[in-house]
Every structure is written in C-alpha cells, then in structure tokens.
C-alpha cells in the first residue's frame, strides 16, 4: 500500500494578520496529513503571480473543489513536480490568474507536508535529507513605514540580524530585546506618537536616518550587554518610492526627490555610515543596471525582492547583469514548491545568497521555517513579534532541538 497516495483535499478561507481572507488547504494521504495557509503581500512586485482569482477567495475555493481536487486525488504526493505541473495545467494562464498563486502555493506546500507526514518525517528532513543541518539567522523588522504603516518612515523596514548568536534561542532573544528597547528610545523622540505596522515593527513619524540612528544605538547597547554582534539592515521597497513619470525617488518625510544616480549614492552612503549588513530593494524593480552599480561597490548583501519575485527567468537576467548578491525567496510569488526550489538552487549555484521570507499579511503557518532549513538558506526574514511571526521563529527552535538530538545520536554511533 502506497502511503503517499492522495485521498482527499479540503480548502477553506481563513484570516491573515491584516484580517483579510486568504486560503488554507489540507491534503490527506493514506498515512499522512499536510496543511498550509497562504500569506499575502502589501508591497508586491509587478511580476508576481496573481495571488487570487479576481481577488476572490470564494472563487479560489470553487476552483479547488471543481477543478483541482478531481485531478489530484489518486496522485502520489511524493511526485511533487508532477503535482505542481498539474496546478499550472489546470490554471492555464501562465501566472495563476485563474486559480490564484495563493491557492497554488497552499496546495503545493500542503502536498509536500502530507508526503513528509506519510513517512513520519518533518518537512525540512523530507525535503533536505541529511543536508539539512543548519538553522538560518533571523532577520527581524524592528522599525518601519512605507506601505506597511501610514505617516511613518519612507523606507519600509529597518532590520536587525544577530550574526554573533550561537543558536536559535539566543538569536531570537537578542532580536526581541532590541525590539523592546527600540520602543522606549522612539518614545523619547516621538512623544508617545508611536504605533505599529503590519509586521509588528514600530512605526514612528520620523525621518529615515533618525530611525537608523535609534536602531544603531539600541543594537550597540544590546551587543555590549549580551556579547552578541548585531548588524543592521533595511528594506527600502524602492518601487513604492519611484515616480515613473518624474523619474525620481520621492521621499515624502524628507521632502526630497532623488534621481537614479542620487539614489545609488544615497543608499551607498547609508551602507557606509551605518555599516549595514543587508539592503533589500534599494532600487525600483525595472532597473537592473542601477542595482548592479550599487552592488559593485557595496560591502554588504544587496537583495532583490520586487526585482526577482522568486522568478527563475528574472533571476537569470540579474545574474547576467550582476545586479545583486542576494535574492529574497517568497513561495507565493511564484506559486509552487518546485519553482521556489529552482530559484534557490540557481541562486546558490551562482553565488547569490537566498533569503527565505514571510509576507506582510501573514498566517500562523510555519512552513517557511522548514523550507529555510531544508534549502540551506543562511537567513530567514520573518519579523520579531506577532503570533503569525512567532509561529515561524518558535518552529526554528523546535527544528534546532531536533537537529541537536540527531547529532547526538550520530555521535553516539561513531
């Protein structure tokens, strides 16, 4: 009896962290069960697949029941590439406009989890085998604005990464402490005018460099007390700042408009002044050349998100033009586990650092923690606070404990 034969599929609509409806899918095999709930983004790339058909979850549920379930029931969940190709064939549009990228990714990842469950395996072990051995460093959003918070900073996210942490628990503890202390430091500047953005980051009504100064000071304080080196990062989300008619990057808080060359110079200056470890989307999504100009002289990770949208063809273009040295990986941008894996594999072969990432409108689904470990991504971006973010971070702790136990067993056998 094949334990991975798909016997049933169930889909429902559930709420994401913004209170919007999204889709969750259960895949049931003879001996296994997998569940995945799809997230949604606010700052989305132009070239992402369509998240839901006509932005309608109910229509997506109908597609699952009428078009997808009849095709998948009776299939072998282990044949992931075949399952993912069926999703594309049923959709028929090339960008999941018919069934929705969120529908596809929920089905695809739930299928993989069901296959893993059929053999009594964790997803990271099922996908990564014995090569899945390392826990990624958490990249946490502490201060933010942009599309995630109204009347806050122009730059969308100000991030920390505890590169000196010895394990997952220490890394998460340090990021959490920085988040707490940043609140007190920001309140001194904003006189209690302080809210939170979509990802739980503090959303002060201050300028970008003020945010960097606060985060830098707090990070140095925590580093001094804990001995854990903390580095800073940013997600500029430059496509949100770009005025295509004026050909300028518009910074409303500063009251400034920057040309492409001025944007490259400005970001380069921030990298140098604040010793940044990571900068995401510093240039708008169409401009490979300006990305390359910034990456060439940068002494940090320059990461493409909207530029690539986890799309192999766009990544190939970026590799040819030496646009970045890192790529953000978001499974629902491309719609399937197979396409996610292909993007990660191409990046690693090309010396591009893959960063597995959440979305701003998240669910409590923990799958990306497993994917980051399985695919050997050195960094995972999944916020600092909020139940939907903590779900991934706590899962990293569980995975690290499991890995530690397995290493102990191997040592005992040698």
GROMACS .gro file of C-alpha atoms in nm:
model
  414
    1UNK     CA    1   0.000   0.000   0.000
    2UNK     CA    2   0.150   0.333  -0.106
    3UNK     CA    3   0.132   0.564   0.198
    4UNK     CA    4   0.154   0.884  -0.008
    5UNK     CA    5  -0.148   0.843  -0.235
    6UNK     CA    6  -0.371   1.150  -0.206
    7UNK     CA    7  -0.716   1.055  -0.078
    8UNK     CA    8  -0.877   1.393  -0.018
    9UNK     CA    9  -0.826   1.769  -0.036
   10UNK     CA   10  -1.009   2.028   0.170
   11UNK     CA   11  -0.989   2.405   0.133
   12UNK     CA   12  -1.125   2.684   0.350
   13UNK     CA   13  -1.087   3.056   0.389
   14UNK     CA   14  -0.905   3.183   0.697
   15UNK     CA   15  -0.795   3.523   0.821
   16UNK     CA   16  -0.444   3.659   0.776
   17UNK     CA   17  -0.268   3.902   1.010
   18UNK     CA   18  -0.440   4.202   0.848
   19UNK     CA   19  -0.783   4.049   0.900
   20UNK     CA   20  -0.820   3.974   0.528
   21UNK     CA   21  -0.940   3.641   0.395
   22UNK     CA   22  -0.689   3.402   0.245
   23UNK     CA   23  -0.694   3.032   0.161
   24UNK     CA   24  -0.587   2.731   0.368
   25UNK     CA   25  -0.561   2.381   0.222
   26UNK     CA   26  -0.549   2.033   0.377
   27UNK     CA   27  -0.405   1.743   0.179
   28UNK     CA   28  -0.481   1.396   0.317
   29UNK     CA   29  -0.286   1.092   0.204
   30UNK     CA   30  -0.332   0.730   0.314
   31UNK     CA   31  -0.091   0.773   0.604
   32UNK     CA   32  -0.029   1.146   0.616
   33UNK     CA   33  -0.172   1.493   0.651
   34UNK     CA   34  -0.047   1.835   0.538
   35UNK     CA   35  -0.188   2.183   0.594
   36UNK     CA   36  -0.078   2.518   0.460
   37UNK     CA   37  -0.229   2.868   0.473
   38UNK     CA   38  -0.110   3.120   0.215
   39UNK     CA   39   0.007   3.473   0.309
   40UNK     CA   40  -0.035   3.797   0.114
   41UNK     CA   41   0.189   4.098   0.050
   42UNK     CA   42   0.119   4.472   0.055
   43UNK     CA   43   0.437   4.587  -0.115
   44UNK     CA   44   0.413   4.347  -0.407
   45UNK     CA   45   0.628   4.308  -0.715
   46UNK     CA   46   0.490   4.384  -1.059
   47UNK     CA   47   0.594   4.040  -1.186
   48UNK     CA   48   0.450   3.824  -0.908
   49UNK     CA   49   0.189   3.566  -0.999
   50UNK     CA   50  -0.173   3.671  -0.935
   51UNK     CA   51  -0.249   3.593  -0.570
   52UNK     CA   52  -0.620   3.515  -0.602
   53UNK     CA   53  -0.859   3.491  -0.899
   54UNK     CA   54  -1.031   3.828  -0.922
   55UNK     CA   55  -0.909   3.889  -0.565
   56UNK     CA   56  -1.181   3.650  -0.453
   57UNK     CA   57  -1.113   3.371  -0.202
   58UNK     CA   58  -1.457   3.215  -0.256
   59UNK     CA   59  -1.380   3.178  -0.626
   60UNK     CA   60  -1.050   3.011  -0.533
   61UNK     CA   61  -1.235   2.762  -0.312
   62UNK     CA   62  -1.461   2.672  -0.603
   63UNK     CA   63  -1.155   2.617  -0.824
   64UNK     CA   64  -1.008   2.377  -0.566
   65UNK     CA   65  -1.329   2.178  -0.537
   66UNK     CA   66  -1.427   2.165  -0.903
   67UNK     CA   67  -1.101   2.183  -1.099
   68UNK     CA   68  -0.808   2.079  -0.882
   69UNK     CA   69  -0.928   1.811  -0.640
   70UNK     CA   70  -1.051   1.577  -0.918
   71UNK     CA   71  -0.708   1.598  -1.080
   72UNK     CA   72  -0.504   1.547  -0.762
   73UNK     CA   73  -0.696   1.276  -0.577
   74UNK     CA   74  -0.534   0.942  -0.656
   75UNK     CA   75  -0.200   1.106  -0.737
   76UNK     CA   76   0.118   1.027  -0.544
   77UNK     CA   77   0.209   1.319  -0.316
   78UNK     CA   78   0.576   1.224  -0.348
   79UNK     CA   79   0.567   1.330  -0.713
   80UNK     CA   80   0.594   1.698  -0.625
   81UNK     CA   81   0.699   1.820  -0.968
   82UNK     CA   82   0.406   1.636  -1.127
   83UNK     CA   83   0.163   1.782  -0.874
   84UNK     CA   84   0.297   2.133  -0.935
   85UNK     CA   85   0.278   2.090  -1.311
   86UNK     CA   86  -0.086   1.982  -1.276
   87UNK     CA   87  -0.159   2.305  -1.087
   88UNK     CA   88  -0.014   2.503  -1.378
   89UNK     CA   89  -0.205   2.299  -1.637
   90UNK     CA   90  -0.537   2.341  -1.455
   91UNK     CA   91  -0.474   2.714  -1.426
   92UNK     CA   92  -0.373   2.753  -1.790
   93UNK     CA   93  -0.286   3.126  -1.773
   94UNK     CA   94   0.087   3.117  -1.702
   95UNK     CA   95   0.059   3.341  -1.393
   96UNK     CA   96  -0.210   3.165  -1.186
   97UNK     CA   97  -0.472   3.426  -1.276
   98UNK     CA   98  -0.735   3.151  -1.294
   99UNK     CA   99  -0.682   2.956  -0.968
  100UNK     CA  100  -0.461   3.208  -0.784
  101UNK     CA  101  -0.097   3.188  -0.674
  102UNK     CA  102  -0.209   3.166  -0.311
  103UNK     CA  103  -0.427   2.868  -0.399
  104UNK     CA  104  -0.140   2.704  -0.582
  105UNK     CA  105   0.117   2.760  -0.308
  106UNK     CA  106  -0.117   2.639  -0.034
  107UNK     CA  107  -0.185   2.321  -0.231
  108UNK     CA  108   0.178   2.271  -0.328
  109UNK     CA  109   0.319   2.312   0.023
  110UNK     CA  110   0.037   2.119   0.191
  111UNK     CA  111   0.109   1.835  -0.052
  112UNK     CA  112   0.478   1.827   0.046
  113UNK     CA  113   0.386   1.830   0.415
  114UNK     CA  114   0.143   1.542   0.360
  115UNK     CA  115   0.412   1.340   0.183
  116UNK     CA  116   0.656   1.405   0.468
  117UNK     CA  117   0.392   1.316   0.725
  118UNK     CA  118   0.322   0.988   0.544
  119UNK     CA  119   0.673   0.876   0.637
  120UNK     CA  120   0.671   1.027   0.985
  121UNK     CA  121   0.922   1.294   0.882
  122UNK     CA  122   0.947   1.666   0.947
  123UNK     CA  123   0.917   1.868   0.628
  124UNK     CA  124   1.274   2.004   0.648
  125UNK     CA  125   1.412   1.649   0.677
  126UNK     CA  126   1.189   1.515   0.397
  127UNK     CA  127   1.298   1.791   0.158
  128UNK     CA  128   1.657   1.843   0.268
  129UNK     CA  129   1.765   1.495   0.376
  130UNK     CA  130   2.095   1.480   0.560
  131UNK     CA  131   2.200   1.812   0.404
  132UNK     CA  132   1.951   1.998   0.624
  133UNK     CA  133   2.173   2.073   0.922
  134UNK     CA  134   2.186   2.448   0.983
  135UNK     CA  135   1.945   2.699   1.137
  136UNK     CA  136   1.924   3.030   0.947
  137UNK     CA  137   1.991   3.365   1.112
  138UNK     CA  138   1.666   3.558   1.177
  139UNK     CA  139   1.639   3.895   1.006
  140UNK     CA  140   1.392   4.097   1.212
  141UNK     CA  141   1.186   4.405   1.128
  142UNK     CA  142   1.214   4.648   1.424
  143UNK     CA  143   1.118   4.992   1.282
  144UNK     CA  144   0.918   5.053   0.968
  145UNK     CA  145   0.686   5.252   0.748
  146UNK     CA  146   0.636   5.266   0.373
  147UNK     CA  147   0.345   5.052   0.254
  148UNK     CA  148   0.329   4.883   0.596
  149UNK     CA  149   0.246   5.189   0.807
  150UNK     CA  150   0.085   5.528   0.742
  151UNK     CA  151   0.276   5.852   0.815
  152UNK     CA  152   0.590   5.672   0.930
  153UNK     CA  153   0.932   5.640   0.766
  154UNK     CA  154   0.973   5.647   0.387
  155UNK     CA  155   1.200   5.342   0.393
  156UNK     CA  156   0.979   5.041   0.458
  157UNK     CA  157   1.181   4.838   0.708
  158UNK     CA  158   1.476   4.882   0.942
  159UNK     CA  159   1.609   4.542   1.035
  160UNK     CA  160   1.849   4.368   1.270
  161UNK     CA  161   2.030   4.037   1.236
  162UNK     CA  162   2.223   3.884   1.531
  163UNK     CA  163   2.516   3.744   1.333
  164UNK     CA  164   2.706   3.661   1.652
  165UNK     CA  165   2.437   3.438   1.804
  166UNK     CA  166   2.544   3.085   1.888
  167UNK     CA  167   2.199   2.928   1.842
  168UNK     CA  168   1.837   2.999   1.751
  169UNK     CA  169   1.725   3.080   2.105
  170UNK     CA  170   1.998   3.338   2.155
  171UNK     CA  171   1.933   3.495   1.815
  172UNK     CA  172   1.560   3.530   1.879
  173UNK     CA  173   1.620   3.661   2.230
  174UNK     CA  174   1.853   3.934   2.104
  175UNK     CA  175   1.616   4.049   1.828
  176UNK     CA  176   1.327   4.054   2.074
  177UNK     CA  177   1.526   4.262   2.323
  178UNK     CA  178   1.618   4.514   2.053
  179UNK     CA  179   1.251   4.545   1.957
  180UNK     CA  180   1.153   4.616   2.319
  181UNK     CA  181   1.425   4.874   2.376
  182UNK     CA  182   1.362   5.045   2.044
  183UNK     CA  183   1.012   5.129   2.169
  184UNK     CA  184   1.146   5.324   2.468
  185UNK     CA  185   1.409   5.501   2.256
  186UNK     CA  186   1.150   5.601   1.995
  187UNK     CA  187   0.901   5.725   2.255
  188UNK     CA  188   1.161   5.976   2.372
  189UNK     CA  189   1.171   6.116   2.018
  190UNK     CA  190   0.807   6.095   1.920
  191UNK     CA  191   0.637   6.193   2.248
  192UNK     CA  192   0.405   5.892   2.252
  193UNK     CA  193   0.315   5.923   1.883
  194UNK     CA  194   0.412   5.564   1.815
  195UNK     CA  195   0.217   5.284   1.652
  196UNK     CA  196   0.291   4.952   1.485
  197UNK     CA  197   0.297   4.849   1.121
  198UNK     CA  198   0.164   4.535   0.953
  199UNK     CA  199   0.459   4.324   1.067
  200UNK     CA  200   0.463   4.442   1.428
  201UNK     CA  201   0.750   4.686   1.373
  202UNK     CA  202   0.739   5.023   1.549
  203UNK     CA  203   0.603   5.291   1.316
  204UNK     CA  204   0.729   5.633   1.428
  205UNK     CA  205   0.664   5.959   1.249
  206UNK     CA  206   1.035   6.032   1.197
  207UNK     CA  207   1.281   6.053   0.911
  208UNK     CA  208   1.476   5.755   0.786
  209UNK     CA  209   1.816   5.849   0.925
  210UNK     CA  210   1.664   5.916   1.267
  211UNK     CA  211   1.531   5.560   1.263
  212UNK     CA  212   1.874   5.427   1.169
  213UNK     CA  213   2.039   5.624   1.448
  214UNK     CA  214   1.794   5.491   1.707
  215UNK     CA  215   1.828   5.131   1.589
  216UNK     CA  216   2.207   5.159   1.572
  217UNK     CA  217   2.229   5.289   1.928
  218UNK     CA  218   1.993   5.025   2.066
  219UNK     CA  219   2.173   4.746   1.882
  220UNK     CA  220   2.512   4.855   2.014
  221UNK     CA  221   2.368   4.866   2.365
  222UNK     CA  222   2.230   4.513   2.340
  223UNK     CA  223   2.551   4.387   2.179
  224UNK     CA  224   2.751   4.534   2.464
  225UNK     CA  225   2.536   4.363   2.725
  226UNK     CA  226   2.500   4.022   2.557
  227UNK     CA  227   2.826   3.992   2.364
  228UNK     CA  228   2.623   3.901   2.052
  229UNK     CA  229   2.722   4.100   1.745
  230UNK     CA  230   2.418   4.263   1.583
  231UNK     CA  231   2.420   4.415   1.236
  232UNK     CA  232   2.163   4.644   1.073
  233UNK     CA  233   1.968   4.615   0.750
  234UNK     CA  234   1.696   4.790   0.550
  235UNK     CA  235   1.417   4.707   0.308
  236UNK     CA  236   1.390   5.027   0.106
  237UNK     CA  237   1.098   4.897  -0.108
  238UNK     CA  238   1.215   5.146  -0.369
  239UNK     CA  239   0.944   5.058  -0.622
  240UNK     CA  240   0.697   5.219  -0.380
  241UNK     CA  241   0.905   5.540  -0.382
  242UNK     CA  242   0.961   5.554  -0.758
  243UNK     CA  243   0.771   5.813  -0.962
  244UNK     CA  244   0.793   5.674  -1.316
  245UNK     CA  245   0.677   5.998  -1.477
  246UNK     CA  246   0.919   6.225  -1.294
  247UNK     CA  247   1.193   5.958  -1.297
  248UNK     CA  248   1.262   6.031  -0.932
  249UNK     CA  249   1.255   5.852  -0.598
  250UNK     CA  250   1.017   6.052  -0.380
  251UNK     CA  251   1.090   6.074  -0.006
  252UNK     CA  252   0.790   6.249   0.147
  253UNK     CA  253   0.919   6.268   0.504
  254UNK     CA  254   1.239   6.434   0.387
  255UNK     CA  255   1.069   6.638   0.118
  256UNK     CA  256   1.329   6.518  -0.132
  257UNK     CA  257   1.326   6.372  -0.481
  258UNK     CA  258   1.630   6.174  -0.594
  259UNK     CA  259   1.745   6.082  -0.943
  260UNK     CA  260   1.866   5.728  -1.007
  261UNK     CA  261   2.230   5.830  -0.958
  262UNK     CA  262   2.141   6.019  -0.641
  263UNK     CA  263   1.953   5.715  -0.510
  264UNK     CA  264   2.257   5.493  -0.564
  265UNK     CA  265   2.478   5.750  -0.392
  266UNK     CA  266   2.232   5.794  -0.103
  267UNK     CA  267   2.200   5.422  -0.030
  268UNK     CA  268   2.576   5.374  -0.065
  269UNK     CA  269   2.622   5.645   0.194
  270UNK     CA  270   2.383   5.480   0.438
  271UNK     CA  271   2.560   5.145   0.394
  272UNK     CA  272   2.892   5.309   0.477
  273UNK     CA  273   2.770   5.530   0.761
  274UNK     CA  274   2.576   5.259   0.946
  275UNK     CA  275   2.783   4.954   0.847
  276UNK     CA  276   2.475   4.788   0.701
  277UNK     CA  277   2.477   4.411   0.661
  278UNK     CA  278   2.174   4.386   0.430
  279UNK     CA  279   1.982   4.616   0.195
  280UNK     CA  280   1.670   4.496   0.014
  281UNK     CA  281   1.515   4.657  -0.292
  282UNK     CA  282   1.719   4.980  -0.282
  283UNK     CA  283   1.630   5.036  -0.650
  284UNK     CA  284   1.295   5.004  -0.831
  285UNK     CA  285   1.204   4.669  -0.987
  286UNK     CA  286   1.281   4.752  -1.353
  287UNK     CA  287   1.633   4.888  -1.312
  288UNK     CA  288   1.888   4.604  -1.319
  289UNK     CA  289   2.164   4.847  -1.417
  290UNK     CA  290   2.128   5.072  -1.110
  291UNK     CA  291   2.112   4.763  -0.890
  292UNK     CA  292   2.441   4.648  -1.043
  293UNK     CA  293   2.603   4.988  -0.990
  294UNK     CA  294   2.513   4.975  -0.620
  295UNK     CA  295   2.611   4.609  -0.575
  296UNK     CA  296   2.950   4.660  -0.739
  297UNK     CA  297   3.076   4.889  -0.467
  298UNK     CA  298   2.871   4.766  -0.171
  299UNK     CA  299   3.027   4.579   0.118
  300UNK     CA  300   2.701   4.415   0.220
  301UNK     CA  301   2.420   4.200   0.086
  302UNK     CA  302   2.216   4.379  -0.182
  303UNK     CA  303   1.896   4.176  -0.206
  304UNK     CA  304   1.637   4.173  -0.483
  305UNK     CA  305   1.273   4.113  -0.394
  306UNK     CA  306   1.044   4.303  -0.633
  307UNK     CA  307   1.330   4.278  -0.884
  308UNK     CA  308   1.312   3.897  -0.892
  309UNK     CA  309   0.979   3.788  -0.733
  310UNK     CA  310   1.123   3.435  -0.693
  311UNK     CA  311   1.119   3.401  -1.071
  312UNK     CA  312   1.399   3.200  -1.233
  313UNK     CA  313   1.392   3.395  -1.559
  314UNK     CA  314   1.425   3.728  -1.381
  315UNK     CA  315   1.700   3.588  -1.160
  316UNK     CA  316   1.888   3.469  -1.469
  317UNK     CA  317   1.874   3.826  -1.603
  318UNK     CA  318   2.003   3.956  -1.270
  319UNK     CA  319   2.290   3.709  -1.273
  320UNK     CA  320   2.390   3.812  -1.626
  321UNK     CA  321   2.390   4.179  -1.525
  322UNK     CA  322   2.547   4.118  -1.181
  323UNK     CA  323   2.255   4.308  -1.033
  324UNK     CA  324   2.261   4.172  -0.676
  325UNK     CA  325   2.442   3.932  -0.446
  326UNK     CA  326   2.124   3.815  -0.268
  327UNK     CA  327   1.766   3.722  -0.353
  328UNK     CA  328   1.453   3.721  -0.138
  329UNK     CA  329   1.257   3.397  -0.168
  330UNK     CA  330   0.879   3.408  -0.121
  331UNK     CA  331   0.699   3.088  -0.230
  332UNK     CA  332   0.367   3.258  -0.304
  333UNK     CA  333   0.538   3.494  -0.551
  334UNK     CA  334   0.588   3.200  -0.788
  335UNK     CA  335   0.313   2.969  -0.666
  336UNK     CA  336   0.477   2.627  -0.623
  337UNK     CA  337   0.738   2.448  -0.416
  338UNK     CA  338   0.910   2.329  -0.734
  339UNK     CA  339   0.958   2.682  -0.866
  340UNK     CA  340   1.072   2.801  -0.522
  341UNK     CA  341   1.336   2.528  -0.510
  342UNK     CA  342   1.456   2.607  -0.863
  343UNK     CA  343   1.506   2.972  -0.772
  344UNK     CA  344   1.700   2.883  -0.457
  345UNK     CA  345   1.914   2.629  -0.642
  346UNK     CA  346   2.001   2.871  -0.922
  347UNK     CA  347   2.088   3.140  -0.671
  348UNK     CA  348   2.321   2.914  -0.472
  349UNK     CA  349   2.494   2.784  -0.785
  350UNK     CA  350   2.553   3.144  -0.892
  351UNK     CA  351   2.690   3.270  -0.561
  352UNK     CA  352   2.369   3.460  -0.479
  353UNK     CA  353   2.259   3.438  -0.113
  354UNK     CA  354   1.898   3.313  -0.079
  355UNK     CA  355   1.693   3.474   0.199
  356UNK     CA  356   1.367   3.290   0.278
  357UNK     CA  357   1.094   3.540   0.363
  358UNK     CA  358   0.749   3.587   0.510
  359UNK     CA  359   0.491   3.834   0.373
  360UNK     CA  360   0.346   4.138   0.547
  361UNK     CA  361  -0.001   3.981   0.556
  362UNK     CA  362   0.093   3.655   0.727
  363UNK     CA  363  -0.075   3.347   0.871
  364UNK     CA  364   0.035   3.123   1.157
  365UNK     CA  365   0.163   2.873   0.902
  366UNK     CA  366   0.519   2.770   0.991
  367UNK     CA  367   0.624   2.613   0.658
  368UNK     CA  368   0.888   2.870   0.562
  369UNK     CA  369   1.095   2.778   0.869
  370UNK     CA  370   1.124   2.426   0.730
  371UNK     CA  371   1.199   2.547   0.377
  372UNK     CA  372   1.481   2.772   0.501
  373UNK     CA  373   1.648   2.478   0.678
  374UNK     CA  374   1.577   2.227   0.401
  375UNK     CA  375   1.715   2.451   0.126
  376UNK     CA  376   2.016   2.570   0.326
  377UNK     CA  377   1.916   2.939   0.327
  378UNK     CA  378   2.153   3.120   0.567
  379UNK     CA  379   1.896   3.390   0.654
  380UNK     CA  380   1.523   3.387   0.723
  381UNK     CA  381   1.324   3.710   0.728
  382UNK     CA  382   1.017   3.673   0.944
  383UNK     CA  383   0.971   3.968   1.176
  384UNK     CA  384   1.027   3.980   1.551
  385UNK     CA  385   0.685   3.990   1.718
  386UNK     CA  386   0.324   3.894   1.646
  387UNK     CA  387   0.171   3.548   1.669
  388UNK     CA  388   0.196   3.489   1.296
  389UNK     CA  389   0.571   3.577   1.302
  390UNK     CA  390   0.643   3.395   1.628
  391UNK     CA  391   0.497   3.077   1.475
  392UNK     CA  392   0.792   3.060   1.236
  393UNK     CA  393   1.052   3.164   1.493
  394UNK     CA  394   0.935   2.912   1.752
  395UNK     CA  395   0.940   2.644   1.484
  396UNK     CA  396   1.309   2.721   1.428
  397UNK     CA  397   1.368   2.645   1.796
  398UNK     CA  398   1.190   2.310   1.762
  399UNK     CA  399   1.388   2.224   1.449
  400UNK     CA  400   1.716   2.319   1.619
  401UNK     CA  401   1.632   2.088   1.911
  402UNK     CA  402   1.555   1.805   1.670
  403UNK     CA  403   1.881   1.862   1.484
  404UNK     CA  404   2.074   1.866   1.811
  405UNK     CA  405   1.917   1.533   1.914
  406UNK     CA  406   2.003   1.380   1.579
  407UNK     CA  407   2.365   1.497   1.603
  408UNK     CA  408   2.386   1.342   1.949
  409UNK     CA  409   2.262   1.010   1.818
  410UNK     CA  410   2.511   1.015   1.531
  411UNK     CA  411   2.798   1.092   1.771
  412UNK     CA  412   2.696   0.802   1.994
  413UNK     CA  413   2.711   0.564   1.696
  414UNK     CA  414   3.063   0.670   1.595
   0.00000   0.00000   0.00000
